[in-house]
Backbone as a chain_set.jsonl record, in Angstrom:
{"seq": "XXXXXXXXXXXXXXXXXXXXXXXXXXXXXXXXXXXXXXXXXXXXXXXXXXXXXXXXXXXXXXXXXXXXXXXXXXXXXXXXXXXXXXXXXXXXXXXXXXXX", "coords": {"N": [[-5.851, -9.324, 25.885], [-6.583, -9.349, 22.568], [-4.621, -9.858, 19.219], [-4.161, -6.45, 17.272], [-5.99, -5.148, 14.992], [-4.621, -3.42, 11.588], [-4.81, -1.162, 8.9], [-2.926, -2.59, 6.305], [0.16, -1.522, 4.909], [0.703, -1.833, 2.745], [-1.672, -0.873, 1.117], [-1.459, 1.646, 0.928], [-0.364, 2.093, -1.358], [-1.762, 1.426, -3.489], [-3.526, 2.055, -6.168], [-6.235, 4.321, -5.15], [-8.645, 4.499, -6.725], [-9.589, 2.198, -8.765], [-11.562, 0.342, -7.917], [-13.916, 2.204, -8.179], [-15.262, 4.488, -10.559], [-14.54, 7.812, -10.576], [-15.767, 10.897, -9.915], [-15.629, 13.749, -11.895], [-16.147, 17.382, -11.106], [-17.793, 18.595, -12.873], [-19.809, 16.502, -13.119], [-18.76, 14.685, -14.85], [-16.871, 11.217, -15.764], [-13.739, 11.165, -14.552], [-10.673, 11.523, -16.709], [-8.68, 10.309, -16.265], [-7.217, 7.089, -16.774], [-7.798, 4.358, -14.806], [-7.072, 1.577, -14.733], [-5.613, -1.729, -15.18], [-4.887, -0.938, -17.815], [-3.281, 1.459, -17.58], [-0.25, 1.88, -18.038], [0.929, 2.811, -15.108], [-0.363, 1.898, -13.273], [0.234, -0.055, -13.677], [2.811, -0.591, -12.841], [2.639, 0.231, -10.294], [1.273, -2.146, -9.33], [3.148, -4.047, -9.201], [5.435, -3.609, -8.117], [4.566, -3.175, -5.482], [3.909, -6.023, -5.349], [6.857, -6.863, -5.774], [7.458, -5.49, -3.121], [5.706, -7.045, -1.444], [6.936, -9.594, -1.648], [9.712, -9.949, -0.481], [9.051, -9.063, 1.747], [7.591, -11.058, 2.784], [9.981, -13.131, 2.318], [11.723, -12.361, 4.454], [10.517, -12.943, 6.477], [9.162, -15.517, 6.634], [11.947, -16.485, 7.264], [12.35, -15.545, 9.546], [10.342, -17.315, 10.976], [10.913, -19.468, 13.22], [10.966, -21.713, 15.6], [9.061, -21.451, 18.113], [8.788, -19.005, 17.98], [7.111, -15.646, 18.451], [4.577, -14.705, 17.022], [3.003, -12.364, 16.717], [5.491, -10.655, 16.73], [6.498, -11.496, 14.323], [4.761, -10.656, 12.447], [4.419, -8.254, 12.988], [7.238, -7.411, 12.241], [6.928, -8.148, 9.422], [5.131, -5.781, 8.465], [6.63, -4.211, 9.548], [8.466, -3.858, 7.528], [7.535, -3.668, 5.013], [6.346, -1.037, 5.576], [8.651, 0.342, 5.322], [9.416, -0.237, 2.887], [7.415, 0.833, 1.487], [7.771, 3.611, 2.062], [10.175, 4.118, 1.029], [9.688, 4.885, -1.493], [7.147, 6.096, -2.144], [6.854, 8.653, -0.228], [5.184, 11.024, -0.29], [3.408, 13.371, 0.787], [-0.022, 13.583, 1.283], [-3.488, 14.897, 1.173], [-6.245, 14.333, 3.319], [-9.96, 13.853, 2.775], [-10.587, 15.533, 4.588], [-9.204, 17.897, 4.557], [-6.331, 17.369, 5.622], [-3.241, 16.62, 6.313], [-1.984, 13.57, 5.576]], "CA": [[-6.201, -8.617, 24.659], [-5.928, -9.906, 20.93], [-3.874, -8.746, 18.586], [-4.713, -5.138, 16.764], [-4.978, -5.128, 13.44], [-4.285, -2.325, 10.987], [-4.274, -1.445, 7.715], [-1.589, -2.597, 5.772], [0.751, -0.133, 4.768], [0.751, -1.878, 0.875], [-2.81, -0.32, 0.858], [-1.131, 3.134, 0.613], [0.574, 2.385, -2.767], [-2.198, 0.643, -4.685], [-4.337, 2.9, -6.743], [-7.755, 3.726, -4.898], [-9.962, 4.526, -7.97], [-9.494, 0.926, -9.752], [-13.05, 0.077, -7.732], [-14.863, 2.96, -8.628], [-14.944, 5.572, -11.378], [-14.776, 9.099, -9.38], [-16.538, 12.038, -11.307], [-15.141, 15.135, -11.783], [-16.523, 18.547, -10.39], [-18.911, 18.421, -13.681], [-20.203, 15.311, -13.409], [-18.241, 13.615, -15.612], [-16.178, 10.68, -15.338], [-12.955, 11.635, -15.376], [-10.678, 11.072, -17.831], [-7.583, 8.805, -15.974], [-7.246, 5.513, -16.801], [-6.823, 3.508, -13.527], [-7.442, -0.099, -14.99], [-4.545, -2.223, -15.581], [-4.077, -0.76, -19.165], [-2.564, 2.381, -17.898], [0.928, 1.586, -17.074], [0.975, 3.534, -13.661], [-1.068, 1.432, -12.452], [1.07, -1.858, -13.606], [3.992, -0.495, -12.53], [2.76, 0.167, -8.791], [1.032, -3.43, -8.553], [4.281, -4.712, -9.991], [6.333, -2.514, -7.168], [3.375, -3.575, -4.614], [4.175, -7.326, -5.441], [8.31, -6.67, -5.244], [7.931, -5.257, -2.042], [5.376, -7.679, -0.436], [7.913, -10.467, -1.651], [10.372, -9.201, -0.007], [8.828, -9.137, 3.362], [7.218, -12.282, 3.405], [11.06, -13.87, 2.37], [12.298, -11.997, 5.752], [9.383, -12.685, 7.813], [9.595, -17.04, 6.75], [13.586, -16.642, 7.499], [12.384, -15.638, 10.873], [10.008, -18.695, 11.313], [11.544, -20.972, 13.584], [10.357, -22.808, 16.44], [8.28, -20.674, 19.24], [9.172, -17.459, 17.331], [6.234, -14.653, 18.623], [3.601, -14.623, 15.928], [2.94, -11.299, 16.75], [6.353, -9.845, 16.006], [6.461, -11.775, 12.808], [3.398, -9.944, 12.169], [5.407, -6.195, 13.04], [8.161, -7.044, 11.433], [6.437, -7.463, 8.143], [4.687, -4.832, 8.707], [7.399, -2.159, 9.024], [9.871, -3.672, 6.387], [6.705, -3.369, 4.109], [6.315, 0.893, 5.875], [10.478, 1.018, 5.104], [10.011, -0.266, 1.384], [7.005, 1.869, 0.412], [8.466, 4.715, 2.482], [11.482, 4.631, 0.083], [9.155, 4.766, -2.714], [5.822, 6.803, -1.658], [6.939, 9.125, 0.757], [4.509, 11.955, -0.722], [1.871, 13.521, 1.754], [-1.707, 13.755, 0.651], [-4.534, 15.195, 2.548], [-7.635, 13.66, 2.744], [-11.215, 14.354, 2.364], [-11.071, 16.97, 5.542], [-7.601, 18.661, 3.928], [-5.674, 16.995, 6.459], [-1.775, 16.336, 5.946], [-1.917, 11.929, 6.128]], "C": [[-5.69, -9.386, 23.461], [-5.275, -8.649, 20.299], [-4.862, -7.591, 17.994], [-4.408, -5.277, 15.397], [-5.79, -3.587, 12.462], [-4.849, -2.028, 9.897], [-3.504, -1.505, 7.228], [-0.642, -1.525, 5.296], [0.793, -0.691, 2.936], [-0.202, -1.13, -0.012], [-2.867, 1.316, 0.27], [-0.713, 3.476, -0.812], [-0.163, 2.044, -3.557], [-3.259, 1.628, -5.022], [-5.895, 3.044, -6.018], [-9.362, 4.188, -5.771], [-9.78, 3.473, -9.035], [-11.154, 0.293, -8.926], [-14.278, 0.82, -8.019], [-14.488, 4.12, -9.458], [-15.441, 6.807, -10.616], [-15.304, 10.242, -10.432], [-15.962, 13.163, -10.707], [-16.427, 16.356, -11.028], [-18.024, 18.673, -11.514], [-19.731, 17.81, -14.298], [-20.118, 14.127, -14.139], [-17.561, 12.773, -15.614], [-14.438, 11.429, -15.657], [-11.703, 10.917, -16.244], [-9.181, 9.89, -18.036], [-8.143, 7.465, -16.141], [-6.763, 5.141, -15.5], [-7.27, 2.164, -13.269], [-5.959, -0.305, -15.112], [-3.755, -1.904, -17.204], [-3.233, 0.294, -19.02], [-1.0, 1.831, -17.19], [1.718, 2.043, -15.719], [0.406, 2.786, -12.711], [-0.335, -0.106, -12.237], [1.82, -1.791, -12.727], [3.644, -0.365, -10.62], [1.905, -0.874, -8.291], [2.436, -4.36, -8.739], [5.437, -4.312, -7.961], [5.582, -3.442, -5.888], [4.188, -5.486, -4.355], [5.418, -7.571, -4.908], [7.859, -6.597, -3.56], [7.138, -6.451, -0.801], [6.241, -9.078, -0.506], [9.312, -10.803, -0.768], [10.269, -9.443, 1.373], [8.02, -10.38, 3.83], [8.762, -13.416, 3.213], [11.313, -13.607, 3.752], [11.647, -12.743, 6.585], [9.177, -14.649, 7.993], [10.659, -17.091, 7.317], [13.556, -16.819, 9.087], [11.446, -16.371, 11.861], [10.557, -19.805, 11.701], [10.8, -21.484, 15.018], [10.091, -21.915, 17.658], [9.103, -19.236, 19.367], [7.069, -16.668, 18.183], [5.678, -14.383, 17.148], [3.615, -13.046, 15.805], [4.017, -10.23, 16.723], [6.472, -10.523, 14.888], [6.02, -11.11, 12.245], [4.069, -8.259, 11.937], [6.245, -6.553, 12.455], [8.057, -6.915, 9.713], [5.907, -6.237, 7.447], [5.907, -3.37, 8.37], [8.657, -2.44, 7.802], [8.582, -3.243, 5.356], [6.344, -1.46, 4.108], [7.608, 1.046, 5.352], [10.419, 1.112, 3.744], [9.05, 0.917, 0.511], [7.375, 3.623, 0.466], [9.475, 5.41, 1.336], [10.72, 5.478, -1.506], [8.045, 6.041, -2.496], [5.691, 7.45, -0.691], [5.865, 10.806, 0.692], [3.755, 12.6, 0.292], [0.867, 13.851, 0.91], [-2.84, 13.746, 1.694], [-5.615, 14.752, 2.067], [-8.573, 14.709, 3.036], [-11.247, 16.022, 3.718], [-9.706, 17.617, 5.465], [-6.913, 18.801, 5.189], [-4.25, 16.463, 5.983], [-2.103, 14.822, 6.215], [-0.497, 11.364, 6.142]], "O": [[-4.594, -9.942, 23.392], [-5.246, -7.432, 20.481], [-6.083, -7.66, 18.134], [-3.358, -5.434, 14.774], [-6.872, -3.008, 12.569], [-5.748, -2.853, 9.728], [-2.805, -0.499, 7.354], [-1.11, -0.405, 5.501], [0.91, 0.134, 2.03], [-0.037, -0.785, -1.182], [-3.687, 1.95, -0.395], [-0.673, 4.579, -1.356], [0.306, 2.149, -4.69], [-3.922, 2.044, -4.071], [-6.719, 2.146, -6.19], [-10.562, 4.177, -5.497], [-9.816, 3.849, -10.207], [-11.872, -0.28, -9.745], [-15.403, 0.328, -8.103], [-13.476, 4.753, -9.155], [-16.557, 6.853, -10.099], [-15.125, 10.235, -11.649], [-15.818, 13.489, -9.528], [-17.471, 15.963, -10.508], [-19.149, 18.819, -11.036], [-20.301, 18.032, -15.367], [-20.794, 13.101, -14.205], [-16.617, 13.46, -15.224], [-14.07, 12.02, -16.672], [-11.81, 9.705, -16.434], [-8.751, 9.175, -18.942], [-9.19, 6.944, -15.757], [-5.654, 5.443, -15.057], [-7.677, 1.649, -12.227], [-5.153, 0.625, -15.148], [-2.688, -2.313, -17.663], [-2.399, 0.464, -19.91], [-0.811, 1.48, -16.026], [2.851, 1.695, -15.386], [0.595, 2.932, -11.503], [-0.292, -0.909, -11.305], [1.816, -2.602, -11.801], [4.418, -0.869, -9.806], [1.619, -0.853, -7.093], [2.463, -5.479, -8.227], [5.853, -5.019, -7.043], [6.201, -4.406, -5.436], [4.806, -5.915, -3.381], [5.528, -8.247, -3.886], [7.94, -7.601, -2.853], [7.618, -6.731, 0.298], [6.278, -9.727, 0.539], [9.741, -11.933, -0.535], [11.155, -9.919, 2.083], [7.823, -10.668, 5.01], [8.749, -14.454, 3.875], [11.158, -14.6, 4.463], [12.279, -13.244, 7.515], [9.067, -15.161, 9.108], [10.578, -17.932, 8.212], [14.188, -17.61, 9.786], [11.507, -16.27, 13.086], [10.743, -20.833, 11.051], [9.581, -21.376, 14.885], [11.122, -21.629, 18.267], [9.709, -18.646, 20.262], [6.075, -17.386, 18.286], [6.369, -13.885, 16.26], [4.196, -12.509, 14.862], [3.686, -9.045, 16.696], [6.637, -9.62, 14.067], [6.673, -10.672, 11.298], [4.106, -7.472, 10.992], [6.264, -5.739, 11.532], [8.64, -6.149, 8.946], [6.122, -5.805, 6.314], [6.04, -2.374, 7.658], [9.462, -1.638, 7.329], [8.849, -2.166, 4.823], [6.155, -0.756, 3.115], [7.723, 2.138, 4.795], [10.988, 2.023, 3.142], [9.366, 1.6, -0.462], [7.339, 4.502, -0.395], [9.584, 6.562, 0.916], [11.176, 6.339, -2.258], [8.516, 7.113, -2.876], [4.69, 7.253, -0.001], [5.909, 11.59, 1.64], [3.282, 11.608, 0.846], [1.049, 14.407, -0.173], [-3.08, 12.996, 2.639], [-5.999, 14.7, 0.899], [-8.38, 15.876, 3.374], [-11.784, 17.125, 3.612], [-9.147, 17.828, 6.542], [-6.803, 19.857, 5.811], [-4.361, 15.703, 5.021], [-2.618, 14.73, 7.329], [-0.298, 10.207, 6.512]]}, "num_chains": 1, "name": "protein.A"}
């Protein structure tokens, strides 16, 4: 078997209406900013950036000579779940008002 791959867990913190404008209940756009001018949005690509820094320093450190690719791979992985964890531990239910 090949590896499995995921979605990232950085994916959880980055705004997901910066690709499309979502319309309110009365067809209107609504009325958040979620371009780079609102500063909510800086501040958690900013955060986003910190933390993937972070885990790619660890994850080189532990590049050495017939290291397992595939825990390199998990260990980025969950220091990147630990850092937004600290940060974005919120629940939010999706489209079928499900706890995620």
């Amino acid at each position: 078997q090949g590896p499995s791959f995921r979605k990232s867990a950085i994916t959880c913190i980055l705004p997901r209406s910066l690709h499309a404008p979502r319309m309110s209940d009365h067809g209107s756009e609504t009325e958040e900013v979620a371009d780079l001018s609102n500063p909510d949005v800086t501040t958690k690509y900013r955060t986003a950036g910190d933390i993937i820094q972070k885990a790619l320093q660890k994850v080189a450190e532990a590049c050495v000579a017939d290291a397992d690719i595939a825990t390199l791979c998990e260990m980025g992985d969950k220091i990147i779940e630990e850092e937004t964890g600290k940060l974005y531990n919120k629940k939010v239910k999706d489209k079928k008002g499900q706890r995620t």
